Amino acid sequence: MSNVLERATSSGQKELALENSRRLKFVLVNEQIAYLTLIYGS
């Protein structure tokens, strides 16, 4: 029973890590776009 719970927890943590890395990439890309806009937009 605890084995099933552990498996669910680990898969949940993997999904969370995946979501976090996706969000981080999104933020980094947005920052790069803002930076380029700042440089070339002025």
Short mmCIF file of C-alpha atoms in Angstrom, two decimals:
data_model
loop_
_atom_site.label_atom_id
_atom_site.label_comp_id
_atom_site.label_asym_id
_atom_site.label_seq_id
_atom_site.Cartn_x
_atom_site.Cartn_y
_atom_site.Cartn_z
CA MET A 1 0.00 0.00 0.00
CA SER A 2 2.76 2.43 0.92
CA ASN A 3 4.52 1.41 -2.29
CA VAL A 4 1.63 2.75 -4.38
CA LEU A 5 1.68 5.98 -2.40
CA GLU A 6 5.42 6.39 -2.92
CA ARG A 7 5.01 5.84 -6.64
CA ALA A 8 2.23 8.43 -6.84
CA THR A 9 4.31 10.91 -4.87
CA SER A 10 7.40 10.47 -7.06
CA SER A 11 5.39 10.84 -10.28
CA GLY A 12 3.73 13.92 -8.82
CA GLN A 13 7.12 15.40 -7.99
CA LYS A 14 8.34 14.66 -11.52
CA GLU A 15 5.34 16.48 -12.99
CA LEU A 16 5.94 19.39 -10.63
CA ALA A 17 9.60 19.57 -11.62
CA LEU A 18 8.63 19.46 -15.29
CA GLU A 19 6.10 22.26 -14.77
CA ASN A 20 8.68 24.34 -12.88
CA SER A 21 11.32 23.95 -15.60
CA ARG A 22 8.74 24.84 -18.24
CA ARG A 23 7.80 27.98 -16.31
CA LEU A 24 11.47 28.86 -15.82
CA LYS A 25 12.16 28.55 -19.55
CA PHE A 26 9.14 30.72 -20.28
CA VAL A 27 10.39 33.39 -17.88
CA LEU A 28 13.91 33.29 -19.31
CA VAL A 29 12.62 33.64 -22.87
CA ASN A 30 10.42 36.57 -21.84
CA GLU A 31 13.38 38.25 -20.14
CA GLN A 32 15.50 37.80 -23.27
CA ILE A 33 12.74 39.30 -25.41
CA ALA A 34 12.40 42.25 -23.03
CA TYR A 35 16.18 42.72 -23.06
CA LEU A 36 16.37 42.66 -26.86
CA THR A 37 13.41 45.01 -27.09
CA LEU A 38 15.18 47.37 -24.71
CA ILE A 39 18.38 47.31 -26.78
CA TYR A 40 16.96 47.41 -30.31
CA GLY A 41 13.68 49.15 -29.57
CA SER A 42 15.21 52.42 -28.39
#
